[in-house]
Tab-separated table of C-alpha atoms in Angstrom:
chain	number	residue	atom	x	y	z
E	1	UNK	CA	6.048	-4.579	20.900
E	2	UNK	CA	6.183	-1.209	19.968
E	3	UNK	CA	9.219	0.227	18.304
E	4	UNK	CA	10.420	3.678	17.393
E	5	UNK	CA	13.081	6.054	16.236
E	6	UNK	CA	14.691	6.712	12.726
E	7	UNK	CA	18.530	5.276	12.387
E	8	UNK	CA	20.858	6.515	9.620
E	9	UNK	CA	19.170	4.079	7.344
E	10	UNK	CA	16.105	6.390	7.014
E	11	UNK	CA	17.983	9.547	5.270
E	12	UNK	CA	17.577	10.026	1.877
E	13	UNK	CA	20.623	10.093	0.126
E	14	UNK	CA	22.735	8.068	1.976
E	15	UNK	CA	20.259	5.190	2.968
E	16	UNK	CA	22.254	2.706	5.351
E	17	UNK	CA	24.853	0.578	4.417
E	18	UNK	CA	23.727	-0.238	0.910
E	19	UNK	CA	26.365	-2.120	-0.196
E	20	UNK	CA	25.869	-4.740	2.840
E	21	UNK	CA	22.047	-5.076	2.184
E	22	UNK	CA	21.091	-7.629	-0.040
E	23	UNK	CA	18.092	-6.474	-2.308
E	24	UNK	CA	14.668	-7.719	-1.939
E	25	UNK	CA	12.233	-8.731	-4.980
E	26	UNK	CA	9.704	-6.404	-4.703
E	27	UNK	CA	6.189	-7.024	-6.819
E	28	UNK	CA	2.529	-5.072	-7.232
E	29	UNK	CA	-0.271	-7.692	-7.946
E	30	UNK	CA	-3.074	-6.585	-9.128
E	31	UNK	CA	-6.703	-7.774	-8.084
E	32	UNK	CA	-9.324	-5.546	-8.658
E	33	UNK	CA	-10.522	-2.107	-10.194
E	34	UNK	CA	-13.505	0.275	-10.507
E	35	UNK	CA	-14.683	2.088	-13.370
E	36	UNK	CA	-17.408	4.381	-14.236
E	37	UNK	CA	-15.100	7.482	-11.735
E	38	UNK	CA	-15.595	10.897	-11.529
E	39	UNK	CA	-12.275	13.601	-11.291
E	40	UNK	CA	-13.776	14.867	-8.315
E	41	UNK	CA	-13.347	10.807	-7.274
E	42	UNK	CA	-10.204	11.074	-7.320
E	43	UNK	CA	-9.051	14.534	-6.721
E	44	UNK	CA	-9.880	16.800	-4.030
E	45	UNK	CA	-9.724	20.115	-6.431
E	46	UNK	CA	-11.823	18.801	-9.913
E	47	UNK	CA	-14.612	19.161	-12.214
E	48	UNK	CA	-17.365	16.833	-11.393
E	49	UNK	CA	-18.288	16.462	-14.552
E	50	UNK	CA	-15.773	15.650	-16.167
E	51	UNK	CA	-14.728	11.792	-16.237
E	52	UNK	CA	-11.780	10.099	-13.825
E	53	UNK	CA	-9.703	7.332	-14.279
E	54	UNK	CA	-10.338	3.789	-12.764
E	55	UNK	CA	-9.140	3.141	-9.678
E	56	UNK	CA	-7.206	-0.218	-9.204
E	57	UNK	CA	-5.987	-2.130	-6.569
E	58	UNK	CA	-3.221	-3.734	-5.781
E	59	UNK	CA	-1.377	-5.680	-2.828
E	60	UNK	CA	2.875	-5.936	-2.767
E	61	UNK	CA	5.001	-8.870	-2.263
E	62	UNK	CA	8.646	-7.895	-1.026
E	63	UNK	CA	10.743	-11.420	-1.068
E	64	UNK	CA	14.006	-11.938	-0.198
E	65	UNK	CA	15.150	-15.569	-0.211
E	66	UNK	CA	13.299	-17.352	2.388
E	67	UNK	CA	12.220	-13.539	3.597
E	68	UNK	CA	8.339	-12.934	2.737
E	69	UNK	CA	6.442	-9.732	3.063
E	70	UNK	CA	3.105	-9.396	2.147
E	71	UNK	CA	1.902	-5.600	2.331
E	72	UNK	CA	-1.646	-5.831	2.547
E	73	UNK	CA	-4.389	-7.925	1.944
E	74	UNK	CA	-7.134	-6.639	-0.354
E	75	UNK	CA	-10.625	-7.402	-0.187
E	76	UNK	CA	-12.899	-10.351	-0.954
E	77	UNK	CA	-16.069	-11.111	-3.108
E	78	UNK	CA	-18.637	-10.093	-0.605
E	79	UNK	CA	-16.926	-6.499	-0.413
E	80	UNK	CA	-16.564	-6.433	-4.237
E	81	UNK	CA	-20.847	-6.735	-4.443
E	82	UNK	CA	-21.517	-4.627	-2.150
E	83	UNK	CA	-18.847	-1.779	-2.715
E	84	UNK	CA	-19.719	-1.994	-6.791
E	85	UNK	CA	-16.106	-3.086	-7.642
E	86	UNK	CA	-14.872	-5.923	-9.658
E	87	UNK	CA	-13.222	-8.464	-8.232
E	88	UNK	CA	-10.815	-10.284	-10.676
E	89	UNK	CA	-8.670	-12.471	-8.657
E	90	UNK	CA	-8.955	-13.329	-4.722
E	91	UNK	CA	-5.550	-11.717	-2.936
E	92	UNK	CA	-4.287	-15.037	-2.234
E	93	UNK	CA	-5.012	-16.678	-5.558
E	94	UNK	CA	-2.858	-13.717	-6.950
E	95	UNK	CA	0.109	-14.734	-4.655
E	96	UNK	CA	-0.223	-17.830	-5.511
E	97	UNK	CA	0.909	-17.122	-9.393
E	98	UNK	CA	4.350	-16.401	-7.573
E	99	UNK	CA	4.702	-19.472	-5.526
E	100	UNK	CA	3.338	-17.391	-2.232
E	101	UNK	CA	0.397	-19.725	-0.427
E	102	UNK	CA	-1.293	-17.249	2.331
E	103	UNK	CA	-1.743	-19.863	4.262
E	104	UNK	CA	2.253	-20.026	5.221
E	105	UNK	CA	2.843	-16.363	4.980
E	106	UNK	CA	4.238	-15.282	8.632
E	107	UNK	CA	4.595	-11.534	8.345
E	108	UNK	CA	2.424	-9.375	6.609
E	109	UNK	CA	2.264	-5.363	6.961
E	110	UNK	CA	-1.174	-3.563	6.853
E	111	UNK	CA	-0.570	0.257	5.677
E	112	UNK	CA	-4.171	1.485	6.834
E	113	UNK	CA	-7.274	-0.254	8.255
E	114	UNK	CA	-9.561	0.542	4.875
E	115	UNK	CA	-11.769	-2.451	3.609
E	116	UNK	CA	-9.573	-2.624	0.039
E	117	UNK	CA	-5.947	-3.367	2.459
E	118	UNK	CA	-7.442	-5.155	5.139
E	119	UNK	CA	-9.810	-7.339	3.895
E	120	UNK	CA	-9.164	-11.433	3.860
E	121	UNK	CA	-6.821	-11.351	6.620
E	122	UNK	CA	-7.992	-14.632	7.812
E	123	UNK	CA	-6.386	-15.894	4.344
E	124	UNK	CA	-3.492	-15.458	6.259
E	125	UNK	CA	-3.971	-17.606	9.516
E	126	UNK	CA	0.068	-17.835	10.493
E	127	UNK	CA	0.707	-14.581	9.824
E	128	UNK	CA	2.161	-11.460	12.577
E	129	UNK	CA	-0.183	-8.166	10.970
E	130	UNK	CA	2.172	-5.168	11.521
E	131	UNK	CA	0.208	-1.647	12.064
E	132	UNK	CA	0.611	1.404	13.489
E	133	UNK	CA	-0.942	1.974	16.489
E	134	UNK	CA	-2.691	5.403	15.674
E	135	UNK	CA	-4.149	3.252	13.003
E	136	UNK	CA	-5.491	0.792	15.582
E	137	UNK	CA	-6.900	3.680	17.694
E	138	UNK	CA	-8.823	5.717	14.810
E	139	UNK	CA	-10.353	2.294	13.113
E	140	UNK	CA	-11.386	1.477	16.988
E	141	UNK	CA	-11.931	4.731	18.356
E	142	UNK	CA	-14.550	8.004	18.555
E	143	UNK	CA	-14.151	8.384	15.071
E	144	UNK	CA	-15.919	5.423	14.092
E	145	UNK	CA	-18.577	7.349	15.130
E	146	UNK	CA	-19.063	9.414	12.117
E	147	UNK	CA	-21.123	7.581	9.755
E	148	UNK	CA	-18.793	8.957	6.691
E	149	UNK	CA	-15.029	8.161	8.011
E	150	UNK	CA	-16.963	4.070	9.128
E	151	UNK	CA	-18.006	3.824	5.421
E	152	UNK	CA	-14.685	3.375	3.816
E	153	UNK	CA	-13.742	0.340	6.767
E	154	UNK	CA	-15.338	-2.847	7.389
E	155	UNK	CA	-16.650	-4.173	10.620
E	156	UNK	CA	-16.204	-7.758	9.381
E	157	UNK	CA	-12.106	-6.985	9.018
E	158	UNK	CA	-11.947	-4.608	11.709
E	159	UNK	CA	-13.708	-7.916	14.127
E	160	UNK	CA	-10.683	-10.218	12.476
E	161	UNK	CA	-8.268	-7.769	13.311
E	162	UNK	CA	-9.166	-7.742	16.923
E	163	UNK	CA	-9.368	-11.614	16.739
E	164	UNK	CA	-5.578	-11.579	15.505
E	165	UNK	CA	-4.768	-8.935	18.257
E	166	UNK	CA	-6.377	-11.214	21.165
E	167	UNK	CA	-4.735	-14.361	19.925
E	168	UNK	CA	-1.312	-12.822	19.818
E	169	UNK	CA	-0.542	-12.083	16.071
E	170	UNK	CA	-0.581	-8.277	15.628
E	171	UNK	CA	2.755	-6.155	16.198
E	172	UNK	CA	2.343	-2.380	16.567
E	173	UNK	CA	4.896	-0.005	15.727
E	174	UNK	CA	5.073	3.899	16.391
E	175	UNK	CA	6.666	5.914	13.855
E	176	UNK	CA	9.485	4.544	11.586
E	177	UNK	CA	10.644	1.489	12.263
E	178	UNK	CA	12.710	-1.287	10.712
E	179	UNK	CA	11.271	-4.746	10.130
E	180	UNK	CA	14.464	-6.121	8.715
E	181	UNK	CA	17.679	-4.993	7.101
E	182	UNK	CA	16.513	-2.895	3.634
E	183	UNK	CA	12.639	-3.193	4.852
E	184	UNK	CA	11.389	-0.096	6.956
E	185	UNK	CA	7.775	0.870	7.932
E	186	UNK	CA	6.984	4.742	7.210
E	187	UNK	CA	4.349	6.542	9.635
E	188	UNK	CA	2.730	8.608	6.936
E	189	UNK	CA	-0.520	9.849	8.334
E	190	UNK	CA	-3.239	11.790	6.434
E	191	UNK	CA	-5.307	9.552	4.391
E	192	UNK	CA	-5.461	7.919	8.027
E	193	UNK	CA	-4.909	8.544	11.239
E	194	UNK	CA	-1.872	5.816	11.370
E	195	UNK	CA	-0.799	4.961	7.693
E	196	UNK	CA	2.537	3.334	6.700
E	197	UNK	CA	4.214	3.843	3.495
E	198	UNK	CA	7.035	0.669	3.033
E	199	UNK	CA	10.595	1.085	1.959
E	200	UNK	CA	12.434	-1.690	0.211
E	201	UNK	CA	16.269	-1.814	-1.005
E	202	UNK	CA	15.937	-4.034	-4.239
E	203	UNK	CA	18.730	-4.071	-6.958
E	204	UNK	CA	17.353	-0.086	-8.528
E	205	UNK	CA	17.348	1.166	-4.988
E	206	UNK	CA	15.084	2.103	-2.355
E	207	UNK	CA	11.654	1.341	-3.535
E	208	UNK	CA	8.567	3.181	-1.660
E	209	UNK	CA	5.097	1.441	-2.019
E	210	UNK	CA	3.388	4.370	-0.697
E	211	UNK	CA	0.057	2.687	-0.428
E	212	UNK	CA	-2.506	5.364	0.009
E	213	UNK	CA	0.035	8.018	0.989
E	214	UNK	CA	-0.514	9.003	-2.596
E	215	UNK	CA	-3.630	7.263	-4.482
E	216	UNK	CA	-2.200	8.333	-7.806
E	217	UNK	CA	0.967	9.592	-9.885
E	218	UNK	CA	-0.697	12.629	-9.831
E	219	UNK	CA	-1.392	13.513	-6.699
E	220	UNK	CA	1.670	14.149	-5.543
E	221	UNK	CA	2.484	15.756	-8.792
E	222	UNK	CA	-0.313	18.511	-9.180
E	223	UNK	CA	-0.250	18.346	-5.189
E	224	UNK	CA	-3.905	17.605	-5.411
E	225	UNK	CA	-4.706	14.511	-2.823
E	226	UNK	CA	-7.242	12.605	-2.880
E	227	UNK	CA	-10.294	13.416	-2.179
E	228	UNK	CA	-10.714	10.458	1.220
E	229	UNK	CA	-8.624	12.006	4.250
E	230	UNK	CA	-8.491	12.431	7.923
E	231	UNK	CA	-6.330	15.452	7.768
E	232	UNK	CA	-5.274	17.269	4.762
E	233	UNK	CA	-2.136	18.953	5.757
E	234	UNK	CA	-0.855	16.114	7.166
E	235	UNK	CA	-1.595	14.572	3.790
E	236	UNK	CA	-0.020	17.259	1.866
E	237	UNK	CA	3.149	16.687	4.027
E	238	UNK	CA	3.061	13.041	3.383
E	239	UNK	CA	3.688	13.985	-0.469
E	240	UNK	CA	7.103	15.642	0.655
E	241	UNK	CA	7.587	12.625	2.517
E	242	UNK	CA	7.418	10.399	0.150
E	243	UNK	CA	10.086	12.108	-2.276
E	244	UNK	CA	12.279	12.660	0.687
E	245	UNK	CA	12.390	8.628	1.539
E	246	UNK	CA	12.796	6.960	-1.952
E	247	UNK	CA	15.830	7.184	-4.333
E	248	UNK	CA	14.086	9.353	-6.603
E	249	UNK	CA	10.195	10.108	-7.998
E	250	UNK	CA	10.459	6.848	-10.086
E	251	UNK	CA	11.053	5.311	-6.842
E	252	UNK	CA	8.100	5.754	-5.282
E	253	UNK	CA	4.833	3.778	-6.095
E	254	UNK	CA	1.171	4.694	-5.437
E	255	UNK	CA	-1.693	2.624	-4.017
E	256	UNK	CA	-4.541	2.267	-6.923
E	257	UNK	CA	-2.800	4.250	-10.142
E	258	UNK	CA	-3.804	1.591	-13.478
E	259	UNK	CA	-0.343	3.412	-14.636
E	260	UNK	CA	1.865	1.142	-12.177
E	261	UNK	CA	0.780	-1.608	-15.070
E	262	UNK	CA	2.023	0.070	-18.013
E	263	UNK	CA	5.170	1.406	-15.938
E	264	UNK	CA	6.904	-2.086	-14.990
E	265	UNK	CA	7.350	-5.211	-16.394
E	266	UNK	CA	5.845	-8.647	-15.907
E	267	UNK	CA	7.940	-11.418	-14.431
E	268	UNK	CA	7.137	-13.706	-17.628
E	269	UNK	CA	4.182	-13.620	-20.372
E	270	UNK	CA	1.751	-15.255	-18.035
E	271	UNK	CA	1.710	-12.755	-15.555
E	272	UNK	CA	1.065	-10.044	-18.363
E	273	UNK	CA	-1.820	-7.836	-16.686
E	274	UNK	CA	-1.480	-9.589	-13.437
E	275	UNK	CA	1.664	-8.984	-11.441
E	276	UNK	CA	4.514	-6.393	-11.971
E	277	UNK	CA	8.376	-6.152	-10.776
E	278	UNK	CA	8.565	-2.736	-9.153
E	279	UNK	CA	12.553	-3.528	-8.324
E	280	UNK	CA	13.188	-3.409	-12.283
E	281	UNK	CA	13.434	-0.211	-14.102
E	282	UNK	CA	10.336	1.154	-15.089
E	283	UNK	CA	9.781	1.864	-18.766
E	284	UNK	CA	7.951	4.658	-18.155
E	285	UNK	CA	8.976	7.891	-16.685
E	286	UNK	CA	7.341	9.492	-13.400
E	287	UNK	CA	6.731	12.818	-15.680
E	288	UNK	CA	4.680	10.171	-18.171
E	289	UNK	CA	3.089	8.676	-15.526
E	290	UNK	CA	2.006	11.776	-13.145
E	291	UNK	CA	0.027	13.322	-16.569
């Protein structure tokens, strides 16, 4: 089913019917990171010799009563080796600290096709994978072909992705497009041909987990993307985007910044390092954070 169109919902400003939406839980977990970076890994316009920050990586749960959303699905130990990252906790053991087994998760969104959001989806042998389809058609299509845009995907999740499309578990959407009441898919292409940014109503507002519509705080802050894309202007745009969709700059959340940790809190001690509340007030502000 493909579905289309923006409703009133999607302005900024005057989001819906916020006082009739109940507010999800929304939560970054964290699983993984690379060190040793370069700023020219990280930032289009940089010195390469001078040293980056880590990249980390995260997935999102957005949970809502009996409601579950898993946005995205990480990668596994076999990608870790051979990609040189380290690996600290499988996806699904990670959802696990919250009560979440994969195994009984029925809707999960995938923002883009790359190995580090679409990796383990057979974790997740119940669930309905939403995805755009431009994203289907550039991790299927000619572009494959180029040696450079095939290294940052996997043929091993790109095969279970067509196995979950053939046995009836994969919804496309085109464009914006609701999921649920105070849950929207975002078309935000640049990075990719077809990613989705996610909007959440929780208790502080409408939360955006812009996956890699912005890698880092400060990307869209020095308006210097990073340095992976299929189009740059379209990137660019996506940074406008992004502002334009969330309550405010401390709404919206990027895909690998280590600064998401120090910005929100922990749901209890033992989660400390782990998993984040991202519908909680940060502690840190955006300015802070986009340094």
């Amino acid at each position: 089913m493909v579905e289309a169109g923006v409703a009133a919902e999607v302005k900024a400003g005057a989001i819906g019917d916020e006082a009739a939406l109940a507010p999800f839980e929304l939560y970054a977990l964290h699983y993984a990171v690379h060190t040793g970076r370069k700023q020219s890994d990280n930032f289009l316009n940089a010195d390469p010799h001078e040293s980056g920050a880590d990249l980390h990586y995260f997935i999102w749960l957005a949970r809502r009563g009996q409601e579950v959303y898993v946005i995205d699905t990480g990668f596994a130990p076999a990608a870790a080796a051979a990609r040189g990252r380290t690996l600290l906790r499988r996806p699904a053991d990670a959802l696990k600290l919250l009560g979440v087994d994969a195994a009984d998760v029925d809707q999960v969104i995938v923002t883009h096709l790359h190995y580090d959001h679409a990796g383990t989806l057979t974790d997740f042998p119940k669930a309905r994978f939403h995805i755009q389809v431009a994203e289907a058609a550039y991790a299927t299509g000619p572009c494959i072909c180029d040696p450079k845009t095939r290294a940052t995907f996997d043929v091993e999740n790109i095969v279970d992705y067509v196995r979950s499309l053939y046995a009836g578990r994969v919804t496309f959407h085109d464009g914006d497009v609701r999921l649920a009441p105070g849950l929207w898919v975002h078309k935000i292409p640049g990075h990719t041909a077809g990613l989705q940014s996610v909007r959440v109503f929780t208790k502080r507002g409408w939360v955006i987990v812009a996956s890699d519509a912005t890698h880092l705080y400060a990307n869209v802050a020095r308006k210097n993307p990073f340095p992976i894309f299929h189009d740059q202007q379209a990137l660019l745009a996506g940074f406008d985007r992004l502002k334009a969709l969330a309550t405010s700059l401390d709404h919206i959340v990027p895909g690998h910044d280590a600064a998401v940790m120090r910005a929100y809190r922990a749901p209890d001690a033992s989660l400390e390092g782990i998993v984040v509340r991202l519908d909680e007030q940060p502690v840190l502000s955006w300015e802070k954070l986009s340094r």
